[in-house]
Amino acid sequence: MTPFAIGWYIVALLLEAPRLEIAAAIATIGFLFGIVLHWLGRDNVARVTWILAANVAVFLASLVVHPSGYMSFILLAAAGIPFLIFPLHKNLPLVLGFVGLPVMLWFIGWGSDYSFLQPFDIGEQTATHIVAPGSAVTVFGVVLFEFAYFVSVSSRYAFNLHKAQQLAEVANEAKSVLLKSMSHEIRTPLNAITGYSELVREEARGDTPLDPAEVRQRMDLILNASSDLLSMMDNMLAFASIAGTEILTKLTAVALSEKVEKVLQRNGQLIAAKKLTLNLKVPTGLKVSADPALLYAAIAQLLDNAAKYTPACGNITVTAEAVSGQRVKLTFRDTGPGFPKEASTRAFDPFERLEFTNGTQSGAGIGLALVHAYVSAMGGEVGIDQSHPAGGVVWIVLDAA
């Protein structure tokens, strides 16, 4: 709208109409001041400024120009603008007031025959041949602006609605996959817990004394199944907390060797229970730029995966080394079954268990998806190395600190 105000100011200068100059100046200054307020984040104040400046300026112009110039019709064209620039459900009284303002001013001018400030600055002949075409152009310009703004807002709403529908469909599909995956994977540890519990109960009802070694073995199996179930629940809750949201990070310098040792202190039971050999090759002075909590969770998840899929008395090797680009690579290698061919494109997808779906190890296929989310949030990379003939190799690359 500012170009129209500046154009009318130039016309007023050329026609030597001082009061029309004042009207155009009011509109121009009001529009420019509104732009400044918009930049400062005072959107509602800016909109009020624009509308008041436009109405006052056009009403004044209609009083100093002969009615043959049809300046007052610009007021009626501007009556639709409040519907576009104000949220109707939040500012209904304001919208109705600013819609009624130009209409009221038009009736005031029409009812008084525009006689308040006579004589006119611009007479009938000049108004008919010069001002009237300008008024027509302005009216068409305002209407086109309103139409274009409406189309723009409608398109934006349509795009956001389509995006929301897509997200809802993805969420619904993920829910279906989740329910299907969990209904299958939870059965494995639950069946173990139920089966061994019933077996111990039945034997306890008999006359033969229970063998303490057998009872301990079955209790261990029940405990392991419970741990698997708890681990799946923890992963599910962790994945649900980050799905569709941005992970907030607080990067700091973290010593890798200390972080790995801390994970082993808290989560090394499975490694010890399966008598796995753990080879740590992490230099003590090597540090990465990472969020301590997310890095801990990623390392714990990868060590848990390696321990879970590595047979008893197998080996797990954790190495860390500086690589090009001032980055650090942390690698987890085990002597388990490894990854299927071309698994690198699917291994980090949620609920993807590759070829282990029907295996003896329970899981929901979320662990590597969590690792990928955590590492990506820290600005790092994670991947699978399938160049080794046996075992699984997963690596993490983070910025050096």
Coordinates of C-alpha atoms in Angstrom, one line a residue:
M1 CA 0.0 0.0 0.0
T2 CA 3.0 2.3 0.5
P3 CA 3.6 2.8 -3.2
F4 CA 0.0 4.1 -3.7
A5 CA 0.5 6.6 -0.9
I6 CA 3.8 7.8 -2.4
G7 CA 2.2 8.0 -5.9
W8 CA -0.6 10.2 -4.5
Y9 CA 1.9 12.4 -2.8
I10 CA 3.7 13.0 -6.2
V11 CA 0.3 13.7 -7.9
A12 CA -0.5 16.2 -5.2
L13 CA 2.8 18.0 -5.7
L14 CA 2.3 18.1 -9.4
L15 CA -1.3 19.5 -9.0
E16 CA -0.2 22.0 -6.3
A17 CA -2.8 20.7 -3.9
P18 CA -1.4 21.3 -0.4
R19 CA -4.1 19.6 1.6
L20 CA -3.9 16.6 -0.7
E21 CA -0.2 16.6 0.0
I22 CA -0.9 16.4 3.7
A23 CA -3.3 13.5 3.2
A24 CA -0.8 11.6 1.1
A25 CA 1.9 12.4 3.6
I26 CA -0.2 11.0 6.5
A27 CA -0.7 7.8 4.6
T28 CA 3.0 7.5 3.6
I29 CA 4.3 8.2 7.1
G30 CA 1.7 5.9 8.7
F31 CA 2.6 3.0 6.3
L32 CA 6.4 3.4 6.9
F33 CA 5.9 3.7 10.7
G34 CA 3.8 0.5 10.5
I35 CA 6.6 -1.3 8.7
V36 CA 9.0 -0.3 11.4
L37 CA 6.6 -1.5 14.1
H38 CA 6.3 -4.8 12.2
W39 CA 10.1 -5.3 12.2
L40 CA 10.1 -4.7 15.9
G41 CA 7.5 -7.5 16.4
R42 CA 4.6 -5.2 17.3
D43 CA 2.4 -6.7 14.6
N44 CA -1.0 -5.6 16.0
V45 CA 0.1 -2.1 16.6
A46 CA 1.5 -2.0 13.1
R47 CA -1.8 -3.2 11.6
V48 CA -3.8 -0.6 13.6
T49 CA -1.4 2.1 12.4
W50 CA -1.7 1.1 8.7
I51 CA -5.5 1.1 8.8
L52 CA -5.9 4.4 10.8
A53 CA -3.4 6.1 8.5
A54 CA -5.2 4.9 5.4
N55 CA -8.7 5.8 6.5
V56 CA -7.7 9.3 7.8
A57 CA -5.7 10.1 4.7
V58 CA -8.4 8.9 2.2
F59 CA -11.2 10.7 4.1
L60 CA -9.2 13.9 4.2
A61 CA -8.4 13.6 0.5
S62 CA -12.1 13.0 -0.3
L63 CA -12.9 16.3 1.4
V64 CA -10.4 18.4 -0.5
V65 CA -10.9 16.9 -4.0
H66 CA -14.1 17.4 -6.0
P67 CA -16.5 14.4 -5.7
S68 CA -15.9 13.8 -9.4
G69 CA -12.5 12.4 -8.4
Y70 CA -14.3 9.5 -6.5
M71 CA -11.7 9.5 -3.8
S72 CA -14.2 8.2 -1.3
F73 CA -14.6 4.9 -3.1
I74 CA -11.1 4.0 -1.9
L75 CA -12.6 3.8 1.6
L76 CA -15.1 1.1 0.6
A77 CA -12.4 -0.9 -1.1
A78 CA -10.3 -0.7 2.1
A79 CA -13.2 -2.0 4.2
G80 CA -12.2 -5.7 3.5
I81 CA -8.6 -5.3 4.6
P82 CA -9.2 -5.9 8.4
F83 CA -10.6 -9.4 7.6
L84 CA -7.3 -10.3 6.1
I85 CA -4.7 -8.8 8.5
F86 CA -6.4 -9.6 11.8
P87 CA -7.1 -13.1 13.2
L88 CA -10.9 -13.0 13.3
H89 CA -11.2 -15.4 16.3
K90 CA -8.9 -13.3 18.4
N91 CA -9.7 -9.7 17.3
L92 CA -13.4 -9.8 16.3
P93 CA -14.3 -6.5 18.0
L94 CA -11.3 -4.8 16.4
V95 CA -12.1 -6.3 12.9
L96 CA -15.7 -5.2 13.1
G97 CA -14.7 -1.7 14.3
F98 CA -12.1 -1.2 11.5
V99 CA -14.6 -2.6 8.9
G100 CA -17.2 -0.1 10.0
L101 CA -14.8 2.9 10.2
P102 CA -14.3 3.4 6.4
V103 CA -18.0 2.8 5.8
M104 CA -19.0 5.4 8.4
L105 CA -16.5 7.9 6.9
W106 CA -17.9 7.3 3.5
F107 CA -21.5 8.0 4.7
I108 CA -20.3 11.1 6.5
G109 CA -18.7 12.5 3.3
W110 CA -21.6 11.5 1.2
G111 CA -24.2 12.9 3.6
S112 CA -22.4 16.2 3.8
D113 CA -21.8 16.4 0.1
Y114 CA -18.1 16.7 1.0
S115 CA -18.6 20.4 1.9
F116 CA -16.6 20.5 5.2
L117 CA -13.4 21.9 3.7
Q118 CA -14.6 23.7 0.6
P119 CA -13.3 25.2 -1.6
F120 CA -11.7 22.1 -3.0
D121 CA -8.0 22.0 -3.7
I122 CA -8.8 20.2 -7.0
G123 CA -11.7 21.3 -9.1
E124 CA -14.3 19.3 -11.0
Q125 CA -12.4 19.2 -14.4
T126 CA -9.1 18.1 -13.0
A127 CA -10.7 15.6 -10.6
T128 CA -12.6 14.1 -13.5
H129 CA -9.7 13.7 -15.9
I130 CA -6.8 13.1 -13.5
V131 CA -7.9 12.1 -10.0
A132 CA -10.7 9.8 -11.0
P133 CA -8.5 7.4 -13.1
G134 CA -6.0 7.4 -10.2
S135 CA -8.8 6.5 -7.8
A136 CA -9.9 3.7 -10.1
V137 CA -6.3 2.4 -10.2
T138 CA -6.1 2.6 -6.4
V139 CA -9.4 0.8 -5.9
F140 CA -8.4 -2.0 -8.3
G141 CA -4.9 -2.2 -6.6
V142 CA -6.5 -2.5 -3.1
V143 CA -8.9 -5.2 -4.3
L144 CA -6.1 -7.1 -6.1
F145 CA -4.0 -6.8 -2.9
E146 CA -6.8 -8.3 -0.9
F147 CA -7.3 -11.1 -3.4
A148 CA -3.6 -11.9 -3.6
Y149 CA -3.3 -11.8 0.2
F150 CA -6.3 -14.1 0.6
V151 CA -4.8 -16.6 -2.0
S152 CA -1.4 -16.5 -0.2
V153 CA -2.9 -17.2 3.2
S154 CA -5.2 -19.9 1.8
S155 CA -2.3 -21.6 0.1
R156 CA -0.2 -21.4 3.3
Y157 CA -3.0 -22.9 5.3
A158 CA -3.6 -25.6 2.7
F159 CA 0.1 -26.5 2.7
N160 CA 0.2 -26.7 6.5
L161 CA -2.9 -28.8 6.5
H162 CA -1.4 -31.1 3.9
K163 CA 1.8 -31.4 5.9
A164 CA -0.2 -32.1 9.1
Q165 CA -2.1 -34.8 7.3
Q166 CA 1.1 -36.4 6.1
L167 CA 2.6 -36.3 9.6
A168 CA -0.6 -37.8 11.0
E169 CA -0.4 -40.6 8.4
V170 CA 3.2 -41.2 9.2
A171 CA 2.4 -41.2 12.9
N172 CA -0.5 -43.6 12.4
E173 CA 1.7 -45.9 10.3
A174 CA 4.4 -45.8 12.9
K175 CA 1.9 -46.7 15.6
S176 CA 0.7 -49.7 13.6
V177 CA 4.3 -50.8 13.1
L178 CA 5.0 -50.3 16.8
L179 CA 2.0 -52.3 17.9
K180 CA 2.8 -55.1 15.4
S181 CA 6.4 -55.2 16.5
M182 CA 5.8 -55.0 20.2
S183 CA 3.0 -57.6 20.2
H184 CA 5.5 -60.0 18.6
E185 CA 8.7 -59.0 20.5
I186 CA 7.2 -58.8 24.0
R187 CA 5.9 -62.4 23.7
T188 CA 9.5 -63.8 23.7
P189 CA 10.5 -62.6 27.2
L190 CA 7.0 -62.9 28.6
N191 CA 6.8 -66.5 27.4
A192 CA 10.2 -67.2 29.1
I193 CA 9.0 -65.6 32.3
T194 CA 5.7 -67.5 32.3
G195 CA 7.1 -70.8 31.2
Y196 CA 10.0 -71.1 33.7
S197 CA 7.8 -69.7 36.5
E198 CA 5.2 -72.4 35.9
L199 CA 7.9 -75.0 35.7
V200 CA 9.4 -74.1 39.0
R201 CA 5.9 -73.9 40.6
E202 CA 4.9 -77.3 39.3
E203 CA 8.2 -78.9 40.6
A204 CA 7.7 -77.2 44.0
R205 CA 4.3 -79.0 44.3
G206 CA 6.0 -82.4 44.0
D207 CA 7.5 -84.6 46.7
T208 CA 11.0 -84.5 45.1
P209 CA 13.2 -81.7 46.6
L210 CA 14.1 -79.0 44.2
D211 CA 17.7 -78.9 42.9
P212 CA 19.1 -75.5 43.9
A213 CA 21.3 -75.4 40.8
E214 CA 18.3 -75.9 38.5
V215 CA 16.2 -73.4 40.4
R216 CA 19.1 -70.8 40.2
Q217 CA 19.4 -71.5 36.5
R218 CA 15.7 -71.0 35.8
M219 CA 15.6 -67.9 38.0
D220 CA 18.5 -66.5 36.0
L221 CA 16.6 -67.1 32.8
I222 CA 13.5 -65.4 34.3
L223 CA 15.7 -62.5 35.4
N224 CA 17.3 -62.2 31.9
A225 CA 13.9 -62.2 30.2
S226 CA 12.7 -59.5 32.7
S227 CA 15.8 -57.4 31.9
D228 CA 15.1 -57.8 28.1
L229 CA 11.5 -56.7 28.7
L230 CA 12.6 -53.7 30.8
S231 CA 15.2 -52.8 28.2
M232 CA 12.6 -52.8 25.4
M233 CA 10.2 -50.6 27.5
D234 CA 13.1 -48.2 28.2
N235 CA 13.9 -47.9 24.5
M236 CA 10.2 -47.5 23.6
L237 CA 9.8 -44.6 26.1
A238 CA 13.1 -43.0 24.9
F239 CA 12.0 -43.3 21.3
A240 CA 8.5 -41.9 22.0
S241 CA 10.1 -38.9 23.8
I242 CA 12.1 -37.9 20.8
A243 CA 9.8 -38.9 17.9
G244 CA 8.8 -35.9 15.9
T245 CA 10.6 -33.4 18.1
E246 CA 14.0 -31.7 18.1
I247 CA 16.5 -33.1 20.6
L248 CA 18.0 -30.3 22.7
T249 CA 21.8 -30.7 23.2
K250 CA 24.4 -29.0 25.4
L251 CA 27.7 -29.8 23.8
T252 CA 30.8 -29.9 25.9
A253 CA 34.3 -31.6 25.9
V254 CA 33.8 -35.2 27.0
A255 CA 36.7 -37.7 27.6
L256 CA 35.8 -40.9 25.7
S257 CA 37.7 -43.3 28.0
E258 CA 35.9 -42.0 31.1
K259 CA 32.5 -42.2 29.4
V260 CA 33.1 -45.8 28.2
E261 CA 34.3 -46.8 31.7
K262 CA 31.2 -45.3 33.3
V263 CA 29.0 -47.2 30.9
L264 CA 30.7 -50.4 31.8
Q265 CA 30.4 -49.8 35.5
R266 CA 26.6 -49.4 35.2
N267 CA 25.8 -51.7 32.3
G268 CA 28.5 -54.4 32.2
Q269 CA 26.4 -57.2 33.8
L270 CA 25.6 -58.9 30.5
I271 CA 29.2 -58.8 29.4
A272 CA 30.3 -60.4 32.6
A273 CA 27.4 -63.0 32.6
K274 CA 28.3 -64.2 29.1
K275 CA 32.0 -64.2 29.9
L276 CA 32.8 -61.9 27.0
T277 CA 36.2 -60.5 26.5
L278 CA 36.2 -56.8 26.2
N279 CA 39.1 -55.1 24.6
L280 CA 39.2 -51.3 25.2
K281 CA 41.5 -49.3 23.0
V282 CA 40.4 -45.8 23.9
P283 CA 43.2 -43.3 24.5
T284 CA 42.8 -41.5 27.9
G285 CA 43.4 -38.0 26.4
L286 CA 41.0 -38.3 23.5
K287 CA 38.0 -35.9 23.9
V288 CA 34.9 -35.2 21.7
S289 CA 32.4 -32.4 21.6
A290 CA 29.2 -34.0 22.7
D291 CA 26.3 -33.9 25.0
P292 CA 27.3 -36.1 28.0
A293 CA 23.9 -37.7 28.5
L294 CA 23.3 -38.4 24.8
L295 CA 26.8 -39.8 24.3
Y296 CA 26.4 -42.1 27.4
A297 CA 23.1 -43.4 26.0
A298 CA 24.6 -44.0 22.5
I299 CA 27.6 -45.9 23.9
A300 CA 25.4 -47.9 26.3
Q301 CA 23.1 -48.9 23.5
L302 CA 25.9 -50.0 21.2
L303 CA 27.6 -52.0 23.9
D304 CA 24.3 -53.6 24.9
N305 CA 23.7 -54.6 21.3
A306 CA 27.2 -56.1 20.9
A307 CA 26.8 -58.0 24.2
K308 CA 23.3 -59.3 23.3
Y309 CA 24.2 -60.7 19.9
T310 CA 27.8 -61.9 20.7
P311 CA 27.9 -65.6 21.7
A312 CA 29.2 -66.6 25.1
C313 CA 32.9 -66.3 25.5
G314 CA 33.1 -64.1 22.4
N315 CA 35.0 -60.8 22.0
I316 CA 33.9 -57.1 21.9
T317 CA 36.5 -54.5 20.9
V318 CA 36.0 -50.8 21.4
T319 CA 38.5 -48.5 19.7
A320 CA 38.8 -44.7 19.4
E321 CA 41.0 -42.7 17.1
A322 CA 41.4 -39.3 15.7
V323 CA 40.5 -39.0 12.0
S324 CA 40.8 -36.3 9.4
G325 CA 38.8 -33.1 9.7
Q326 CA 39.4 -32.7 13.4
R327 CA 37.0 -35.5 14.2
V328 CA 37.1 -38.7 16.4
K329 CA 35.9 -42.1 15.4
L330 CA 34.6 -44.5 18.0
T331 CA 34.2 -48.1 16.7
F332 CA 32.4 -51.1 18.3
R333 CA 33.3 -54.5 16.9
D334 CA 32.0 -57.9 18.1
T335 CA 32.2 -61.5 17.1
G336 CA 28.5 -62.0 16.7
P337 CA 26.5 -62.9 13.6
G338 CA 27.1 -59.4 12.1
F339 CA 24.8 -57.5 9.8
P340 CA 23.1 -58.9 6.7
K341 CA 24.3 -57.6 3.3
E342 CA 23.0 -54.1 2.4
A343 CA 21.9 -53.6 6.0
S344 CA 23.5 -50.2 6.2
T345 CA 20.5 -48.6 4.5
R346 CA 17.9 -50.1 6.8
A347 CA 19.7 -50.8 10.1
F348 CA 18.9 -47.3 11.6
D349 CA 15.2 -47.3 10.7
P350 CA 12.9 -47.5 13.7
F351 CA 11.5 -51.0 14.4
E352 CA 13.9 -52.6 11.8
R353 CA 15.3 -55.8 13.2
L354 CA 16.9 -56.9 9.9
E355 CA 17.1 -60.7 9.8
F356 CA 16.8 -61.1 13.6
T357 CA 13.0 -60.9 13.7
N358 CA 12.5 -64.6 14.2
G359 CA 15.7 -65.2 16.1
T360 CA 16.2 -66.0 19.8
Q361 CA 17.1 -62.5 20.8
S362 CA 14.2 -60.2 21.7
G363 CA 14.1 -56.6 20.8
A364 CA 11.9 -53.9 19.2
G365 CA 14.4 -52.7 16.6
I366 CA 14.7 -49.2 18.2
G367 CA 18.3 -49.3 19.6
L368 CA 20.1 -48.2 16.5
A369 CA 17.4 -45.7 15.6
L370 CA 18.0 -44.1 19.0
V371 CA 21.8 -44.1 18.5
H372 CA 21.3 -42.4 15.1
A373 CA 19.0 -39.8 16.6
Y374 CA 21.4 -39.0 19.5
V375 CA 24.5 -38.9 17.3
S376 CA 22.8 -36.7 14.6
A377 CA 21.6 -34.3 17.3
M378 CA 25.3 -33.8 18.4
G379 CA 26.3 -33.1 14.8
G380 CA 28.0 -36.5 14.3
E381 CA 27.6 -39.5 12.0
V382 CA 26.9 -43.2 12.7
G383 CA 27.3 -46.1 10.3
I384 CA 28.0 -49.8 9.8
D385 CA 31.3 -51.2 8.4
Q386 CA 30.6 -54.4 6.4
S387 CA 34.1 -54.8 5.1
H388 CA 35.0 -57.3 7.8
P389 CA 34.3 -60.9 7.0
A390 CA 32.8 -61.8 10.5
G391 CA 31.1 -60.0 13.3
G392 CA 29.3 -56.7 13.5
V393 CA 31.1 -53.3 13.3
V394 CA 29.3 -50.0 14.1
W395 CA 31.1 -46.7 14.2
I396 CA 30.4 -43.2 15.5
V397 CA 32.1 -40.0 14.3
L398 CA 32.0 -36.8 16.4
D399 CA 33.9 -33.5 16.4
A400 CA 37.0 -33.5 18.4
A401 CA 37.1 -31.2 21.4

